[in-house]
CSV table of C-alpha atoms in Angstrom, one decimal:
chain,number,residue,atom,x,y,z
A,1,UNK,CA,21.2,116.1,178.0
A,2,UNK,CA,21.0,119.3,179.6
A,3,UNK,CA,17.9,120.8,177.6
A,4,UNK,CA,17.7,124.2,176.5
A,5,UNK,CA,14.7,126.6,177.5
A,6,UNK,CA,13.4,130.4,178.5
A,7,UNK,CA,13.5,128.4,181.7
A,8,UNK,CA,16.8,127.4,181.9
A,9,UNK,CA,18.0,130.7,180.5
A,10,UNK,CA,16.2,132.6,183.6
A,11,UNK,CA,17.6,130.1,185.9
A,12,UNK,CA,21.1,130.4,184.5
A,13,UNK,CA,21.4,134.3,184.4
A,14,UNK,CA,20.0,134.3,188.0
A,15,UNK,CA,23.0,132.3,189.0
A,16,UNK,CA,26.1,134.0,187.1
A,17,UNK,CA,25.8,131.1,184.0
A,18,UNK,CA,27.6,128.6,186.3
A,19,UNK,CA,25.4,125.4,185.4
A,20,UNK,CA,26.0,125.2,181.8
A,21,UNK,CA,27.8,121.9,180.3
A,22,UNK,CA,29.4,121.0,177.4
A,23,UNK,CA,27.1,120.4,174.5
A,24,UNK,CA,28.3,117.1,173.5
A,25,UNK,CA,32.1,115.4,174.8
A,26,UNK,CA,34.3,115.4,172.9
A,27,UNK,CA,35.7,111.4,172.6
A,28,UNK,CA,38.8,109.4,172.4
A,29,UNK,CA,38.3,106.5,169.4
A,30,UNK,CA,37.5,103.1,170.9
A,31,UNK,CA,38.9,99.9,169.1
A,32,UNK,CA,35.6,98.9,167.7
A,33,UNK,CA,32.1,100.5,166.8
A,34,UNK,CA,28.9,98.7,164.9
A,35,UNK,CA,29.1,102.1,162.1
A,36,UNK,CA,32.1,104.4,161.4
A,37,UNK,CA,31.3,107.7,159.9
A,38,UNK,CA,34.3,109.4,158.2
A,39,UNK,CA,33.3,113.4,157.8
A,40,UNK,CA,32.1,115.1,160.8
A,41,UNK,CA,30.0,117.6,159.0
A,42,UNK,CA,26.3,118.3,158.1
A,43,UNK,CA,25.8,115.0,156.4
A,44,UNK,CA,28.0,113.1,158.8
A,45,UNK,CA,26.5,114.0,162.2
A,46,UNK,CA,23.0,114.3,160.4
A,47,UNK,CA,23.4,110.6,159.6
A,48,UNK,CA,25.4,109.6,163.7
A,49,UNK,CA,21.8,111.0,164.8
A,50,UNK,CA,19.1,109.2,162.5
A,51,UNK,CA,21.1,105.9,163.1
A,52,UNK,CA,20.3,106.5,166.8
A,53,UNK,CA,17.2,108.0,166.8
A,54,UNK,CA,15.3,105.9,163.5
A,55,UNK,CA,17.6,102.8,163.9
A,56,UNK,CA,18.4,102.1,167.1
A,57,UNK,CA,22.8,102.1,166.8
A,58,UNK,CA,24.0,104.0,168.6
A,59,UNK,CA,27.6,102.0,168.8
A,60,UNK,CA,28.3,104.7,166.6
A,61,UNK,CA,31.7,107.1,165.7
A,62,UNK,CA,31.7,110.1,163.6
A,63,UNK,CA,35.2,110.6,162.7
A,64,UNK,CA,36.4,114.7,162.5
A,65,UNK,CA,39.8,115.5,160.8
A,66,UNK,CA,39.5,119.2,162.1
A,67,UNK,CA,36.9,120.2,163.8
A,68,UNK,CA,32.9,119.3,163.2
A,69,UNK,CA,31.2,121.9,160.9
A,70,UNK,CA,35.0,123.5,159.8
A,71,UNK,CA,34.4,122.5,156.5
A,72,UNK,CA,31.4,122.9,154.3
A,73,UNK,CA,29.1,123.0,156.7
A,74,UNK,CA,30.6,126.1,158.1
A,75,UNK,CA,31.3,127.8,154.9
A,76,UNK,CA,28.3,127.7,152.6
A,77,UNK,CA,25.9,130.8,152.2
A,78,UNK,CA,22.9,129.2,154.6
A,79,UNK,CA,20.5,129.2,151.9
A,80,UNK,CA,17.9,126.3,152.5
A,81,UNK,CA,15.5,125.5,149.1
A,82,UNK,CA,14.0,122.9,147.1
A,83,UNK,CA,13.6,123.9,143.9
A,84,UNK,CA,14.9,121.8,141.7
A,85,UNK,CA,13.8,120.6,137.9
A,86,UNK,CA,13.8,116.8,138.5
A,87,UNK,CA,11.1,114.7,140.4
A,88,UNK,CA,13.2,112.8,141.7
A,89,UNK,CA,15.6,115.8,143.0
A,90,UNK,CA,12.5,117.5,144.3
A,91,UNK,CA,11.4,114.4,146.6
A,92,UNK,CA,14.3,114.5,148.0
A,93,UNK,CA,15.6,118.4,148.2
A,94,UNK,CA,11.7,119.3,149.9
A,95,UNK,CA,11.6,116.0,152.2
A,96,UNK,CA,14.9,118.2,153.4
A,97,UNK,CA,13.1,121.1,153.7
A,98,UNK,CA,9.9,119.5,155.3
A,99,UNK,CA,12.7,118.1,158.3
A,100,UNK,CA,14.3,121.5,158.5
A,101,UNK,CA,11.2,123.0,159.4
A,102,UNK,CA,10.4,120.7,162.0
A,103,UNK,CA,14.3,121.0,163.2
A,104,UNK,CA,14.8,123.4,166.3
A,105,UNK,CA,12.4,121.6,167.7
A,106,UNK,CA,13.3,118.2,167.3
A,107,UNK,CA,17.2,118.7,168.6
A,108,UNK,CA,15.8,121.4,171.2
A,109,UNK,CA,18.8,123.6,169.4
A,110,UNK,CA,17.6,127.0,167.7
A,111,UNK,CA,18.9,126.3,164.3
A,112,UNK,CA,17.4,129.6,163.2
A,113,UNK,CA,15.7,128.7,160.5
A,114,UNK,CA,13.7,131.4,158.6
A,115,UNK,CA,11.6,130.7,156.3
A,116,UNK,CA,12.2,134.4,154.2
A,117,UNK,CA,11.4,133.0,150.4
A,118,UNK,CA,13.4,133.1,147.5
A,119,UNK,CA,13.0,135.2,143.9
A,120,UNK,CA,15.2,134.0,140.8
A,121,UNK,CA,15.0,137.0,139.0
A,122,UNK,CA,13.7,136.8,135.0
A,123,UNK,CA,15.3,139.7,133.2
A,124,UNK,CA,14.1,138.7,129.8
A,125,UNK,CA,10.9,136.7,128.0
A,126,UNK,CA,13.1,134.0,127.6
A,127,UNK,CA,14.3,133.9,131.0
A,128,UNK,CA,10.5,134.0,131.8
A,129,UNK,CA,9.6,131.3,129.2
A,130,UNK,CA,12.1,129.0,131.0
A,131,UNK,CA,11.0,129.9,134.6
A,132,UNK,CA,7.3,128.6,133.9
A,133,UNK,CA,8.8,125.1,132.6
A,134,UNK,CA,10.4,124.6,135.8
A,135,UNK,CA,7.9,126.2,137.9
A,136,UNK,CA,5.5,123.8,136.4
A,137,UNK,CA,8.0,120.7,136.3
A,138,UNK,CA,8.4,121.5,140.3
A,139,UNK,CA,4.5,122.3,141.0
A,140,UNK,CA,4.0,119.1,139.4
A,141,UNK,CA,6.5,117.5,142.4
A,142,UNK,CA,4.9,119.5,144.8
A,143,UNK,CA,7.1,122.0,145.6
A,144,UNK,CA,5.5,125.8,146.4
A,145,UNK,CA,6.7,127.3,143.3
A,146,UNK,CA,5.0,130.4,142.1
A,147,UNK,CA,5.4,132.6,139.1
A,148,UNK,CA,5.6,136.2,140.1
A,149,UNK,CA,5.0,139.0,138.1
A,150,UNK,CA,7.5,142.3,138.1
A,151,UNK,CA,5.4,144.4,140.7
A,152,UNK,CA,4.9,141.9,143.2
A,153,UNK,CA,9.1,141.0,142.9
A,154,UNK,CA,10.0,144.6,143.5
A,155,UNK,CA,7.8,144.8,146.3
A,156,UNK,CA,9.9,141.9,147.8
A,157,UNK,CA,13.4,143.9,147.1
A,158,UNK,CA,12.6,147.1,146.9
A,159,UNK,CA,16.2,147.7,146.5
A,160,UNK,CA,15.9,146.0,143.2
A,161,UNK,CA,16.6,148.9,140.2
A,162,UNK,CA,13.2,149.3,139.0
A,163,UNK,CA,14.7,152.0,135.9
A,164,UNK,CA,13.7,151.1,132.5
A,165,UNK,CA,17.4,150.8,130.7
A,166,UNK,CA,19.2,149.1,133.4
A,167,UNK,CA,21.3,146.4,133.5
A,168,UNK,CA,19.4,143.7,135.0
A,169,UNK,CA,15.6,144.4,134.6
A,170,UNK,CA,13.1,142.7,136.5
A,171,UNK,CA,10.5,140.9,134.5
A,172,UNK,CA,8.8,138.9,137.0
A,173,UNK,CA,10.6,135.9,139.0
A,174,UNK,CA,9.9,132.6,140.3
A,175,UNK,CA,9.1,132.6,144.1
A,176,UNK,CA,9.4,129.8,146.8
A,177,UNK,CA,7.5,131.0,149.8
A,178,UNK,CA,9.0,127.8,152.1
A,179,UNK,CA,12.9,128.5,151.3
A,180,UNK,CA,15.1,130.0,153.4
A,181,UNK,CA,18.4,130.4,155.7
A,182,UNK,CA,19.7,128.9,159.2
A,183,UNK,CA,22.3,129.2,161.3
A,184,UNK,CA,25.0,126.5,159.5
A,185,UNK,CA,27.1,126.1,162.8
A,186,UNK,CA,23.8,125.3,165.1
A,187,UNK,CA,23.0,122.9,162.4
A,188,UNK,CA,26.0,120.7,162.8
A,189,UNK,CA,26.6,121.9,166.6
A,190,UNK,CA,22.6,120.7,167.0
A,191,UNK,CA,22.8,117.4,165.3
A,192,UNK,CA,26.0,116.8,167.2
A,193,UNK,CA,24.7,117.3,170.6
A,194,UNK,CA,21.3,115.3,169.5
A,195,UNK,CA,23.7,112.3,168.7
A,196,UNK,CA,26.2,112.5,171.4
A,197,UNK,CA,23.3,112.3,173.7
A,198,UNK,CA,21.9,109.1,172.0
A,199,UNK,CA,25.2,107.6,172.7
A,200,UNK,CA,27.4,108.2,169.6
A,201,UNK,CA,31.1,109.3,169.9
A,202,UNK,CA,32.1,112.1,168.0
A,203,UNK,CA,36.0,112.3,167.8
A,204,UNK,CA,37.3,115.1,166.6
A,205,UNK,CA,41.3,115.6,165.4
A,206,UNK,CA,40.9,112.1,163.9
A,207,UNK,CA,42.2,111.5,160.1
A,208,UNK,CA,41.4,108.7,158.1
A,209,UNK,CA,43.9,107.5,156.4
A,210,UNK,CA,42.5,104.5,154.9
A,211,UNK,CA,40.8,101.2,155.1
A,212,UNK,CA,41.7,97.7,155.8
A,213,UNK,CA,39.9,94.7,154.0
A,214,UNK,CA,39.0,91.2,155.8
A,215,UNK,CA,38.4,88.8,153.1
A,216,UNK,CA,37.8,91.8,150.5
A,217,UNK,CA,35.4,93.2,152.6
A,218,UNK,CA,36.6,97.1,154.4
A,219,UNK,CA,36.4,96.1,158.4
A,220,UNK,CA,38.6,98.9,160.1
A,221,UNK,CA,39.7,102.4,159.1
A,222,UNK,CA,43.2,103.4,159.8
A,223,UNK,CA,43.5,106.6,161.6
A,224,UNK,CA,45.5,109.1,162.6
A,225,UNK,CA,44.6,108.1,165.9
A,226,UNK,CA,44.9,104.5,165.7
A,227,UNK,CA,43.1,101.5,163.6
A,228,UNK,CA,39.3,101.3,164.6
A,229,UNK,CA,37.4,98.0,163.7
A,230,UNK,CA,33.6,99.0,162.0
A,231,UNK,CA,31.2,96.2,160.3
A,232,UNK,CA,29.9,99.1,158.1
A,233,UNK,CA,32.0,102.3,157.0
A,234,UNK,CA,30.2,105.6,156.2
A,235,UNK,CA,32.3,108.1,153.7
A,236,UNK,CA,30.6,111.8,154.1
A,237,UNK,CA,33.6,114.1,153.2
A,238,UNK,CA,32.5,116.1,150.2
A,239,UNK,CA,35.3,117.6,148.7
A,240,UNK,CA,37.8,115.5,149.7
A,241,UNK,CA,35.7,112.2,148.5
A,242,UNK,CA,37.7,110.9,145.7
A,243,UNK,CA,41.6,110.8,147.6
A,244,UNK,CA,39.5,109.0,150.2
A,245,UNK,CA,38.1,106.3,147.8
A,246,UNK,CA,41.6,106.5,145.7
A,247,UNK,CA,43.4,105.0,149.1
A,248,UNK,CA,40.6,102.4,148.9
A,249,UNK,CA,40.8,101.4,145.5
A,250,UNK,CA,38.1,103.0,143.3
A,251,UNK,CA,37.2,106.3,141.6
A,252,UNK,CA,34.5,108.3,142.0
A,253,UNK,CA,33.0,110.5,139.1
A,254,UNK,CA,33.9,113.9,140.8
A,255,UNK,CA,35.6,117.0,140.5
A,256,UNK,CA,36.4,119.0,143.8
A,257,UNK,CA,36.2,123.1,142.8
A,258,UNK,CA,36.4,125.7,145.2
A,259,UNK,CA,32.8,127.5,145.7
A,260,UNK,CA,33.4,130.6,147.5
A,261,UNK,CA,30.9,133.0,149.0
A,262,UNK,CA,31.3,136.7,150.5
A,263,UNK,CA,29.9,139.1,152.9
A,264,UNK,CA,29.7,142.8,153.5
A,265,UNK,CA,30.1,144.7,156.2
A,266,UNK,CA,26.7,144.7,158.4
A,267,UNK,CA,24.0,147.3,157.9
A,268,UNK,CA,20.9,147.9,159.4
A,269,UNK,CA,17.6,145.4,157.6
A,270,UNK,CA,17.4,146.2,153.9
A,271,UNK,CA,16.8,142.7,152.4
A,272,UNK,CA,14.1,140.0,153.6
A,273,UNK,CA,14.3,137.4,151.5
A,274,UNK,CA,16.7,135.4,149.0
A,275,UNK,CA,17.5,137.4,145.5
A,276,UNK,CA,19.4,135.3,142.6
A,277,UNK,CA,19.9,135.5,139.1
A,278,UNK,CA,20.6,132.4,137.1
A,279,UNK,CA,21.5,135.0,134.1
A,280,UNK,CA,24.2,136.4,136.0
A,281,UNK,CA,25.1,133.7,138.3
A,282,UNK,CA,25.1,135.5,141.6
A,283,UNK,CA,22.8,135.7,144.6
A,284,UNK,CA,22.1,137.7,147.6
A,285,UNK,CA,20.7,137.3,151.6
A,286,UNK,CA,20.6,139.5,154.1
A,287,UNK,CA,22.1,137.1,157.6
A,288,UNK,CA,20.9,138.1,161.2
A,289,UNK,CA,24.2,140.1,161.9
A,290,UNK,CA,23.2,142.8,159.0
A,291,UNK,CA,25.7,141.4,156.5
A,292,UNK,CA,25.1,141.0,153.0
A,293,UNK,CA,26.0,136.8,152.2
A,294,UNK,CA,26.5,136.6,148.4
A,295,UNK,CA,27.8,134.0,146.4
A,296,UNK,CA,28.1,132.8,143.0
A,297,UNK,CA,29.0,129.8,140.5
A,298,UNK,CA,31.8,127.8,141.3
A,299,UNK,CA,35.6,129.0,140.3
A,300,UNK,CA,37.0,127.8,136.9
A,301,UNK,CA,39.2,124.9,137.1
A,302,UNK,CA,39.2,121.8,140.0
A,303,UNK,CA,41.2,122.9,143.1
A,304,UNK,CA,41.4,121.4,146.9
A,305,UNK,CA,43.0,125.4,147.9
A,306,UNK,CA,40.0,125.9,150.0
A,307,UNK,CA,40.4,129.6,148.8
A,308,UNK,CA,38.7,131.3,145.9
A,309,UNK,CA,40.2,133.4,142.9
A,310,UNK,CA,39.4,137.1,142.6
A,311,UNK,CA,37.8,137.0,139.4
A,312,UNK,CA,34.6,135.1,140.8
A,313,UNK,CA,34.6,137.3,143.7
A,314,UNK,CA,34.1,139.9,141.0
A,315,UNK,CA,31.6,138.1,138.9
A,316,UNK,CA,29.6,137.9,142.1
A,317,UNK,CA,29.8,141.2,143.3
A,318,UNK,CA,29.5,143.0,140.0
A,319,UNK,CA,26.2,141.9,138.6
A,320,UNK,CA,24.9,142.5,142.2
A,321,UNK,CA,25.9,145.6,142.3
A,322,UNK,CA,24.6,146.7,139.2
A,323,UNK,CA,20.9,144.8,140.2
A,324,UNK,CA,21.1,146.9,143.9
A,325,UNK,CA,22.8,149.9,143.1
A,326,UNK,CA,22.1,151.0,146.9
A,327,UNK,CA,24.7,147.9,147.7
A,328,UNK,CA,27.3,149.8,145.8
A,329,UNK,CA,28.4,151.4,148.8
A,330,UNK,CA,29.1,148.6,151.1
A,331,UNK,CA,32.9,147.6,151.2
A,332,UNK,CA,33.4,143.7,151.1
A,333,UNK,CA,34.3,142.9,154.5
A,334,UNK,CA,34.9,138.7,153.9
A,335,UNK,CA,35.5,136.2,150.9
A,336,UNK,CA,36.0,132.4,151.7
A,337,UNK,CA,36.2,129.0,149.6
A,338,UNK,CA,34.9,125.5,150.3
A,339,UNK,CA,36.1,122.4,148.8
A,340,UNK,CA,32.9,121.1,146.8
A,341,UNK,CA,32.4,117.5,144.8
A,342,UNK,CA,30.8,118.7,141.8
A,343,UNK,CA,29.1,115.4,140.4
A,344,UNK,CA,28.3,115.4,136.4
A,345,UNK,CA,25.1,115.8,136.2
A,346,UNK,CA,24.9,118.2,139.5
A,347,UNK,CA,22.6,115.7,141.8
A,348,UNK,CA,24.3,113.5,145.1
A,349,UNK,CA,25.7,110.3,145.2
A,350,UNK,CA,24.1,107.5,147.7
A,351,UNK,CA,25.0,104.4,147.6
A,352,UNK,CA,27.3,101.1,148.5
A,353,UNK,CA,30.6,102.1,147.1
A,354,UNK,CA,32.6,99.1,144.7
A,355,UNK,CA,34.4,98.1,148.0
A,356,UNK,CA,31.9,95.7,150.2
A,357,UNK,CA,31.4,97.8,153.7
A,358,UNK,CA,31.8,101.3,152.5
A,359,UNK,CA,28.9,103.4,151.6
A,360,UNK,CA,29.1,106.9,149.6
A,361,UNK,CA,27.4,109.9,150.8
A,362,UNK,CA,28.9,112.5,148.4
A,363,UNK,CA,28.5,114.5,144.8
A,364,UNK,CA,26.1,117.0,146.6
A,365,UNK,CA,28.5,119.4,145.1
A,366,UNK,CA,27.4,123.2,145.4
A,367,UNK,CA,24.3,122.5,147.4
A,368,UNK,CA,24.7,120.2,150.5
A,369,UNK,CA,23.6,122.0,153.0
A,370,UNK,CA,20.3,122.3,152.3
A,371,UNK,CA,20.2,118.8,152.3
A,372,UNK,CA,21.7,117.9,155.5
A,373,UNK,CA,18.4,116.3,157.7
A,374,UNK,CA,17.5,114.4,154.0
A,375,UNK,CA,21.5,113.0,153.2
A,376,UNK,CA,21.4,112.1,157.0
A,377,UNK,CA,17.9,110.3,156.7
A,378,UNK,CA,18.8,108.3,153.5
A,379,UNK,CA,22.2,107.4,154.6
A,380,UNK,CA,21.3,106.5,157.7
A,381,UNK,CA,18.8,104.0,156.2
A,382,UNK,CA,21.0,102.6,153.9
A,383,UNK,CA,23.7,101.8,156.6
A,384,UNK,CA,21.7,99.9,158.9
A,385,UNK,CA,19.5,97.8,156.4
A,386,UNK,CA,21.5,97.7,153.7
A,387,UNK,CA,19.6,98.8,151.4
A,388,UNK,CA,18.1,102.3,149.9
A,389,UNK,CA,15.5,104.6,151.1
A,390,UNK,CA,13.1,105.2,148.5
A,391,UNK,CA,14.5,108.6,148.0
A,392,UNK,CA,18.5,108.2,147.6
A,393,UNK,CA,17.5,104.7,145.2
A,394,UNK,CA,17.8,106.9,142.0
A,395,UNK,CA,21.1,108.9,142.9
A,396,UNK,CA,22.9,105.5,143.4
A,397,UNK,CA,26.5,105.0,142.3
A,398,UNK,CA,25.2,102.9,139.4
A,399,UNK,CA,23.2,105.4,137.3
A,400,UNK,CA,26.3,106.4,135.3
A,401,UNK,CA,27.4,103.6,133.9
A,402,UNK,CA,23.0,103.0,132.9
A,403,UNK,CA,23.0,106.6,131.4
A,404,UNK,CA,20.0,107.4,133.9
A,405,UNK,CA,21.8,111.0,134.6
A,406,UNK,CA,19.7,113.3,136.9
A,407,UNK,CA,20.8,116.1,135.5
A,408,UNK,CA,19.8,119.3,137.5
A,409,UNK,CA,21.2,122.0,135.2
A,410,UNK,CA,18.4,123.9,136.6
A,411,UNK,CA,20.2,123.5,139.8
A,412,UNK,CA,21.3,127.1,138.8
A,413,UNK,CA,23.6,129.5,140.5
A,414,UNK,CA,25.7,127.5,143.5
A,415,UNK,CA,24.3,127.7,146.9
B,1,UNK,CA,46.6,137.7,137.9
B,2,UNK,CA,48.5,134.5,137.9
B,3,UNK,CA,50.4,133.7,134.0
B,4,UNK,CA,50.2,130.6,132.3
B,5,UNK,CA,53.1,129.7,130.1
B,6,UNK,CA,51.3,128.9,127.2
B,7,UNK,CA,53.9,126.9,124.5
B,8,UNK,CA,52.9,128.8,121.4
B,9,UNK,CA,52.2,132.6,122.9
B,10,UNK,CA,54.2,133.0,125.5
B,11,UNK,CA,53.5,133.8,129.5
B,12,UNK,CA,49.8,135.3,129.2
B,13,UNK,CA,47.6,135.9,132.0
B,14,UNK,CA,45.3,133.0,133.8
B,15,UNK,CA,41.9,135.0,132.3
B,16,UNK,CA,42.9,134.0,129.0
B,17,UNK,CA,42.9,130.2,128.9
B,18,UNK,CA,39.6,128.0,129.7
B,19,UNK,CA,39.5,124.9,131.7
B,20,UNK,CA,38.6,121.6,129.3
B,21,UNK,CA,39.1,119.1,131.6
B,22,UNK,CA,41.4,115.7,132.3
B,23,UNK,CA,44.4,115.5,129.8
B,24,UNK,CA,45.9,111.8,129.0
B,25,UNK,CA,42.3,109.9,128.6
B,26,UNK,CA,42.4,108.1,125.3
B,27,UNK,CA,38.5,107.6,124.1
B,28,UNK,CA,37.8,103.7,124.2
B,29,UNK,CA,37.0,101.6,121.2
B,30,UNK,CA,33.7,100.9,119.4
B,31,UNK,CA,33.1,97.5,121.4
B,32,UNK,CA,33.7,99.0,124.9
B,33,UNK,CA,31.1,98.0,127.9
B,34,UNK,CA,28.8,100.4,128.9
B,35,UNK,CA,31.2,100.4,132.0
B,36,UNK,CA,33.9,101.2,129.8
B,37,UNK,CA,32.3,104.4,128.4
B,38,UNK,CA,31.5,105.2,132.0
B,39,UNK,CA,34.6,105.6,132.8
B,40,UNK,CA,35.9,107.7,129.8
B,41,UNK,CA,32.9,110.1,130.1
B,42,UNK,CA,32.4,110.6,134.1
B,43,UNK,CA,35.0,109.1,136.4
B,44,UNK,CA,37.9,111.2,136.4
B,45,UNK,CA,41.2,111.8,138.0
B,46,UNK,CA,40.3,114.9,140.3
B,47,UNK,CA,43.8,114.3,141.6
B,48,UNK,CA,44.6,116.6,144.5
B,49,UNK,CA,48.2,117.8,144.1
B,50,UNK,CA,50.2,117.3,140.7
B,51,UNK,CA,47.4,117.6,137.6
B,52,UNK,CA,48.1,117.1,133.7
B,53,UNK,CA,44.8,119.4,132.3
B,54,UNK,CA,43.7,120.2,129.2
B,55,UNK,CA,43.2,123.8,128.4
B,56,UNK,CA,42.5,126.1,125.9
B,57,UNK,CA,44.2,129.6,125.0
B,58,UNK,CA,40.4,130.8,123.7
B,59,UNK,CA,41.5,134.1,124.5
B,60,UNK,CA,44.4,134.1,122.4
B,61,UNK,CA,46.1,131.6,119.9
B,62,UNK,CA,42.8,129.2,120.1
B,63,UNK,CA,44.9,126.3,120.6
B,64,UNK,CA,44.5,123.0,123.3
B,65,UNK,CA,47.3,122.5,125.6
B,66,UNK,CA,48.4,120.3,128.1
B,67,UNK,CA,49.2,122.3,131.5
B,68,UNK,CA,51.2,120.8,134.7
B,69,UNK,CA,48.9,122.2,137.5
B,70,UNK,CA,49.0,121.3,141.4
B,71,UNK,CA,45.6,121.5,142.3
B,72,UNK,CA,46.7,122.6,146.0
B,73,UNK,CA,49.0,125.1,145.5
B,74,UNK,CA,47.5,126.2,141.6
B,75,UNK,CA,51.9,126.1,140.8
B,76,UNK,CA,52.2,125.6,137.2
B,77,UNK,CA,54.9,124.1,136.5
B,78,UNK,CA,55.1,123.1,133.1
B,79,UNK,CA,52.8,123.0,129.4
B,80,UNK,CA,52.9,121.5,126.0
B,81,UNK,CA,50.8,121.8,122.8
B,82,UNK,CA,48.0,118.9,123.3
B,83,UNK,CA,49.2,116.5,121.0
B,84,UNK,CA,53.0,117.4,120.0
């Protein structure tokens, strides 16, 4: 792998950038791998990287129907945080934030992780009481959460409307200092480059059509580019999980919904943290390009369309403009949607599928991007050893029949 | 805005309706196992393409209806009362 560094940049600048090589090689499929991963998004690519790095398994292929990072990994609003209510979720997501903190150095790829902090605004006394309960639970799980007052919240986001009679008064906020944003494409590309350097094959334009079983165990993948045999198969395809599961003969407790996001025209720096409101279901941050990146709740009924309806766009933009009156003069530049796999308890599903030989990493719903490093680590552990990583054990598919749901209602607005 | 055909009120703006889950899922009997209850409660169809769904005409007649809706194109090609 060609290492990136300031020295390399200077050297290439002096010779007309003639020495750069592609970050990874686009491969054709071979007939057989030890592990085949279906889905070349963040989770699939991270899993491939950790399989090679943590477990020494390099006969791995990542199959992607379109191009890597072209699904939800490239469509989300890049929020990274771990303010989850239940200890089992907090442990998983905080592990992810900690991995993100060292990821640019580890991958030798600038993922532009900016820990700018996040505040979730309390608009009423009732909001403050709910938040203090949540804050206590998160602090017991070791997550850096602070309940801050009105003055501190307004100091962090000075463009919030401070007037007494405003529509969304600021009473205080739940702050996670270590939360932030990263460059989502760079996370996909960085993992792809590092995995390819360790011998993983990244195969784009390769759609998985179904699975072949031998003696009741999945032994091969039927793809648009031929049959590929594998000892174990990992599925990390977010909103398409149900379709692949049905092709294999089992059902999943998922519903696919559109989650949309939108950006304003770019402006000079005016917001240096993430501001969210669970009460009105919207959130905003400012990208390095200057656009305000906005999002909110799921669209209102199941959909595979990868485009959002105007009703939800309006329900996101309207309260944000009420909270930040200055944003009212900006134009909305782009709006788009991705298909997310919502689980009944807003928690992911990680574990063996009902068909032996197949393993699942799905159900992240609206929050998959923030979990990419943790999801990759625990899924690689599962695929390599056949047993759960301690962090992923509670998220097994069996929890639904056991009634042992991890209900993350506090996961709040969707990001 | 898309129009949904309410069997009681005729075509109405989609905003008046609320999604309420998959249609055609009978409640299991009293002696059902944990797995059967889990299947009923959590394991929905999540169809890609043609789907049968329950909706409530919340801001209209308030009645439950069954829509035939395509989850990729969003085309609605049929509606009937939930229990005709």
